[in-house]
Structures are given as C-alpha cells and as structure tokens.
mmCIF file of C-alpha atoms in Angstrom:
data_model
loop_
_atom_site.group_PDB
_atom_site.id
_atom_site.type_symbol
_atom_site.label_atom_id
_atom_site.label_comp_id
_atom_site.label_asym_id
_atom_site.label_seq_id
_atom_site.Cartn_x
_atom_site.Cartn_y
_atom_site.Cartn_z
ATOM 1 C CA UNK A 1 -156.720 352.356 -34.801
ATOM 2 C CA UNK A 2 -160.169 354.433 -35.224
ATOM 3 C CA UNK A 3 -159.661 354.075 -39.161
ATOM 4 C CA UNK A 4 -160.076 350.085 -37.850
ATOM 5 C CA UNK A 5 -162.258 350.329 -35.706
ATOM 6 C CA UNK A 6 -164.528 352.455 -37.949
ATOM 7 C CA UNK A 7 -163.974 349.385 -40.902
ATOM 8 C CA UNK A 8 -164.799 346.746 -38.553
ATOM 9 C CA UNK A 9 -167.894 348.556 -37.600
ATOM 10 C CA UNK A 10 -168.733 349.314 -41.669
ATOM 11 C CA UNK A 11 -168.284 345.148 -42.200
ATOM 12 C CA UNK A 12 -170.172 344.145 -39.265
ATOM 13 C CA UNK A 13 -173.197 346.323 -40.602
ATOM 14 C CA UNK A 14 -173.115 345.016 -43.540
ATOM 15 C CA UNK A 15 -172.570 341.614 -42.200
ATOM 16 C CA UNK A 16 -175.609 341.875 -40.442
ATOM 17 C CA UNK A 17 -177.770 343.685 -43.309
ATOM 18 C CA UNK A 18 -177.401 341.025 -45.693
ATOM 19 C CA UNK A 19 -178.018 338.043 -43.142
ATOM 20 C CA UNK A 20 -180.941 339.961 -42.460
ATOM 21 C CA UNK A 21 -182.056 340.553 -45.792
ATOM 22 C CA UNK A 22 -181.018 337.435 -47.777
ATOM 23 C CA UNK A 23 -181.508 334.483 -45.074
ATOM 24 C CA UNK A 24 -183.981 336.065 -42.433
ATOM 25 C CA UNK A 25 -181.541 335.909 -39.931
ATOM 26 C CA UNK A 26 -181.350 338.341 -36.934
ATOM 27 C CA UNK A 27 -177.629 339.128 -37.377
ATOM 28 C CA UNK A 28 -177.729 341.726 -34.350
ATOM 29 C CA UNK A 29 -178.394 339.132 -31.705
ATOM 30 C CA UNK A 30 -175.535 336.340 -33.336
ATOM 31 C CA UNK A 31 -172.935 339.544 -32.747
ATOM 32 C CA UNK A 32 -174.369 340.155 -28.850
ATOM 33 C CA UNK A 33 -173.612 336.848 -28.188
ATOM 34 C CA UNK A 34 -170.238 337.026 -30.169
ATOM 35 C CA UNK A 35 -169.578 339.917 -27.926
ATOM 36 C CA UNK A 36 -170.605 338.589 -24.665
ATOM 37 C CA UNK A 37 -168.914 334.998 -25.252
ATOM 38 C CA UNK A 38 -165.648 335.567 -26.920
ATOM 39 C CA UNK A 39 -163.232 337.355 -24.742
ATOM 40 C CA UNK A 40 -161.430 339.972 -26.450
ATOM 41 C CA UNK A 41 -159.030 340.606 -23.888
ATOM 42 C CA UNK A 42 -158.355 337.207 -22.932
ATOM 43 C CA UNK A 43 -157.489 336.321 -26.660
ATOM 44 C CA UNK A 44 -155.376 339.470 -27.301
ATOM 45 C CA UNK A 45 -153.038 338.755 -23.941
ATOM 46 C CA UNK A 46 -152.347 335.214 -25.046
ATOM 47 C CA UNK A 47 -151.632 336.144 -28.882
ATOM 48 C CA UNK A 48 -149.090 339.085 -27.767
ATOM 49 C CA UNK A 49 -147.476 336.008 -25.307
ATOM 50 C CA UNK A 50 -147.793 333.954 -28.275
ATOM 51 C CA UNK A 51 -145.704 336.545 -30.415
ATOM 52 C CA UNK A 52 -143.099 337.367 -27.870
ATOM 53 C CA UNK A 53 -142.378 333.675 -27.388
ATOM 54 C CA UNK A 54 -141.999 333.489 -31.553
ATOM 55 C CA UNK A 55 -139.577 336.097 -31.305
ATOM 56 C CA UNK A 56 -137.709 334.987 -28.214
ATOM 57 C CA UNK A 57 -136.953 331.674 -30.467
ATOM 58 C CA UNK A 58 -136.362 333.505 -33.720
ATOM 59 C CA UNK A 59 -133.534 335.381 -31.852
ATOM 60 C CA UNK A 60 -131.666 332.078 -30.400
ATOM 61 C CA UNK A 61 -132.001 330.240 -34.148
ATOM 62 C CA UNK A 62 -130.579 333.588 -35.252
ATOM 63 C CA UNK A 63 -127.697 333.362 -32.937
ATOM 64 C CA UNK A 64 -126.748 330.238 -33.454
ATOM 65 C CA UNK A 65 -127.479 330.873 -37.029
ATOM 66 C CA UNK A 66 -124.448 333.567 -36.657
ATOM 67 C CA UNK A 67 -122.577 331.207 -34.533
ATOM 68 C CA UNK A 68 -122.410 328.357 -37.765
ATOM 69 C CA UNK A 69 -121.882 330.925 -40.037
ATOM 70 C CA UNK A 70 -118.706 332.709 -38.332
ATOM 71 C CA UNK A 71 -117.185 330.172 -37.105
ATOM 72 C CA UNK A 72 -113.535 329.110 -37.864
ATOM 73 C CA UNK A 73 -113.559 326.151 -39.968
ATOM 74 C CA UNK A 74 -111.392 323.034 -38.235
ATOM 75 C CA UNK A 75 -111.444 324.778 -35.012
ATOM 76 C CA UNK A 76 -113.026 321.992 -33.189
ATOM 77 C CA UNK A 77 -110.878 319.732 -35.450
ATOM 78 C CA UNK A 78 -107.870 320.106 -33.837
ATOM 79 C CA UNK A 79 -109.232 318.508 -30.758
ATOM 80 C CA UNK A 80 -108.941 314.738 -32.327
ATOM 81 C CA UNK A 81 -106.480 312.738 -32.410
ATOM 82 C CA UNK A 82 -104.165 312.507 -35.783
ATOM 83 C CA UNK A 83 -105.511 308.578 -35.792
ATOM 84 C CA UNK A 84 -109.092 309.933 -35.881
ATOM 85 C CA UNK A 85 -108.339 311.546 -39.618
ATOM 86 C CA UNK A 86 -111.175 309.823 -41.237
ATOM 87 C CA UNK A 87 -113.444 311.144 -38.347
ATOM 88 C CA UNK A 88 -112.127 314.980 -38.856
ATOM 89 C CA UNK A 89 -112.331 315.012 -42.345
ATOM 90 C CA UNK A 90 -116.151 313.570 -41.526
ATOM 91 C CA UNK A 91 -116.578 316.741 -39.222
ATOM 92 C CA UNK A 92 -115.109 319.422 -41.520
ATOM 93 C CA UNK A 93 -117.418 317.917 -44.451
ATOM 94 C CA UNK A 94 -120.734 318.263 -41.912
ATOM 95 C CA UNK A 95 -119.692 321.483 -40.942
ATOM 96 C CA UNK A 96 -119.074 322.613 -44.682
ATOM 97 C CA UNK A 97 -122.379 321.439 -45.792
ATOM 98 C CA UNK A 98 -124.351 322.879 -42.505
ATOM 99 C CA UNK A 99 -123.393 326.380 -43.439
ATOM 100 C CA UNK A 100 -123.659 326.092 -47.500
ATOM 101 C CA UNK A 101 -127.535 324.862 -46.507
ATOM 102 C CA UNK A 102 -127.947 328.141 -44.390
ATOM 103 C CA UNK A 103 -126.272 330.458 -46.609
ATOM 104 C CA UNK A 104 -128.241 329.333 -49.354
ATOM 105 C CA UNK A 105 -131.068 329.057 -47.006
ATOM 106 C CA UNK A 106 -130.718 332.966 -46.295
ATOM 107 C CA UNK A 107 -130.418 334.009 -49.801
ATOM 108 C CA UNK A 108 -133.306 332.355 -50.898
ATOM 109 C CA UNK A 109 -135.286 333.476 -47.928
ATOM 110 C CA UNK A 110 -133.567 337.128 -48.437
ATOM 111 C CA UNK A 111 -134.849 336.984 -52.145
ATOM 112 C CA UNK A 112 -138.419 335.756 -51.645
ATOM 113 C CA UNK A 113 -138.681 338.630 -48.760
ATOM 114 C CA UNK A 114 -137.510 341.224 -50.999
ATOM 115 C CA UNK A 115 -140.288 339.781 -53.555
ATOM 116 C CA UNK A 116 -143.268 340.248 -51.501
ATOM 117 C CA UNK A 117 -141.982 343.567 -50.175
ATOM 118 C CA UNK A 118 -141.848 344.330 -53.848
ATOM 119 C CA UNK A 119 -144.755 343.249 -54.877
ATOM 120 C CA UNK A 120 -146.869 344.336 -51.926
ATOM 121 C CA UNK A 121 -145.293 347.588 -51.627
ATOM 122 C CA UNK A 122 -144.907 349.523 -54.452
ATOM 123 C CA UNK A 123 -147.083 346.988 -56.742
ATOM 124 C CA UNK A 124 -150.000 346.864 -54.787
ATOM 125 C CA UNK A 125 -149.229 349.739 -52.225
ATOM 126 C CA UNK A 126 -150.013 347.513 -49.105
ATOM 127 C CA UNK A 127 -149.345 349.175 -46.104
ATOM 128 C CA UNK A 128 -146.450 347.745 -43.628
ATOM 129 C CA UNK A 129 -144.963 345.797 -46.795
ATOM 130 C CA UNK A 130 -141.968 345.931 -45.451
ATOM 131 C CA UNK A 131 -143.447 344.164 -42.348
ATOM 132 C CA UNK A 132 -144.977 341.325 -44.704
ATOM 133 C CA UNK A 133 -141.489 341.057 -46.008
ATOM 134 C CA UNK A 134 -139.463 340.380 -42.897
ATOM 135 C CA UNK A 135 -142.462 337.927 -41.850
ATOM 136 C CA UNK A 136 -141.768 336.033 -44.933
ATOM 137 C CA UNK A 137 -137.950 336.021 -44.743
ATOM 138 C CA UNK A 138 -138.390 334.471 -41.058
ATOM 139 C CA UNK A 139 -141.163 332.199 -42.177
ATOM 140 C CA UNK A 140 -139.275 330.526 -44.445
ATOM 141 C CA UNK A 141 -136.741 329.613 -42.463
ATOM 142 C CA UNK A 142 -139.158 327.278 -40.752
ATOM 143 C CA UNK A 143 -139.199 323.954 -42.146
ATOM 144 C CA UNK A 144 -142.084 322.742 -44.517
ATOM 145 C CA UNK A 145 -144.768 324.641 -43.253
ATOM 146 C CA UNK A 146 -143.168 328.259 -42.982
ATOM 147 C CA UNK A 147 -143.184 329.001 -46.630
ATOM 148 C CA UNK A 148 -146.710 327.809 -46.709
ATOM 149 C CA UNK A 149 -147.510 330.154 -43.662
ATOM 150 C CA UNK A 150 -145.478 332.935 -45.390
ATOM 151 C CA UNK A 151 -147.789 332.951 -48.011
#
C-alpha cells in the first residue's frame, strides 16, 4: 500500500506542476477541494458492498451453472405423460442446447482468461495477472457488455 500511496503522491505532484506551469492554474487548491468534497471513505464502503454483492450473484449463476451442467438428462422427462411425447422430446432438445451454450460458453470464457493471464503475466509481467484473468473469465459470462468490461 505505501508503494501506492507514494505513486499517487508522485502523480498528483506532477499533476499539479504542469497545471501550474503550462495553464496558470493553481493545481494545489483544485486537490484541497478534491480532498475536502469527495469522501474517500464513503466511496470505498459502497464499492466493497458493491463487490460483495457481484460476488454473492456470481456464486448463485455458478450454482445453477453446476446444477444445468450435472444434471441427468430426461430426469424431469419422465414426469409427462406418454401422450405429451412431442412436448418431452421439446424439453430434452431445450435442455440439450442450454448446456452445449454453457459448455461452450465456459471454454471460450476459460480460453480468453487463460489469454490475458498469458499475456499480462509473463508477456507484460503485470502484477495480479492471474487476478485480471479470473475477472475476465467471469466477465464474459455476462451478456453483451461483460466482454466489453473484461477488456
């Protein structure tokens, strides 16, 4: 944290050293106010709520992620009628195609993941790349916009 702290401290010198120096601007009195109006605390607690509540859901889309996956096919099936035969070969073809789409939704995510772990990591040596790789194999999981947040 001090190796952050110390950074944050480097770019908001500099920050202020070339407002002061290329538009006139007293950059030391834009951060007081910064300080005294945004509340650091205040944002903090609601983005570790925010983040909790993420991973609360990510857990129940994983279980019932496991639950599609694993379960027996033509189980529920059984419950209709022989005259209904139309209707359970309906169901078995739904169920079929449900977890094809999130097997090959996993894969793909699993692959991408592995990707930017790669590429971060070792490539680039990012720190926490293997963080940056499990954010992206979640994110993608989320429809339209979670590959776009992923990257």
């Amino acid at each position: 944290i001090d190796n952050y702290e110390e950074r944050a401290v480097e770019i908001a010198t500099n920050l202020i050293n070339f407002l002061k120096s290329r538009l006139g601007v007293d950059g030391s009195y834009m951060l007081k106010q910064i300080r005294t109006e945004f509340q650091v605390v205040t944002v903090t607690k609601y983005l570790v709520v925010v983040l909790f509540d993420a991973i609360g859901y990510t857990f129940i889309v994983f279980l019932f992620v496991l639950y599609m996956l694993f379960e027996e096919p033509g189980k529920h099936s059984k419950r209709i009628s022989r005259s209904h035969s139309r209707a359970r070969r309906l169901r078995l073809q739904i169920d079929s195609q449900i977890q094809r789409y999130i097997v090959i939704k996993t894969v793909i995510s699993a692959f991408v993941g592995i990707v930017v772990y790669v590429i971060l990591g070792p490539c680039l040596d990012v720190k926490m790349a293997h963080l940056f790789g499990v954010i992206t194999f979640l994110a993608n999981y989320i429809p339209n916009i979670g590959a776009v947040v992923a990257t």
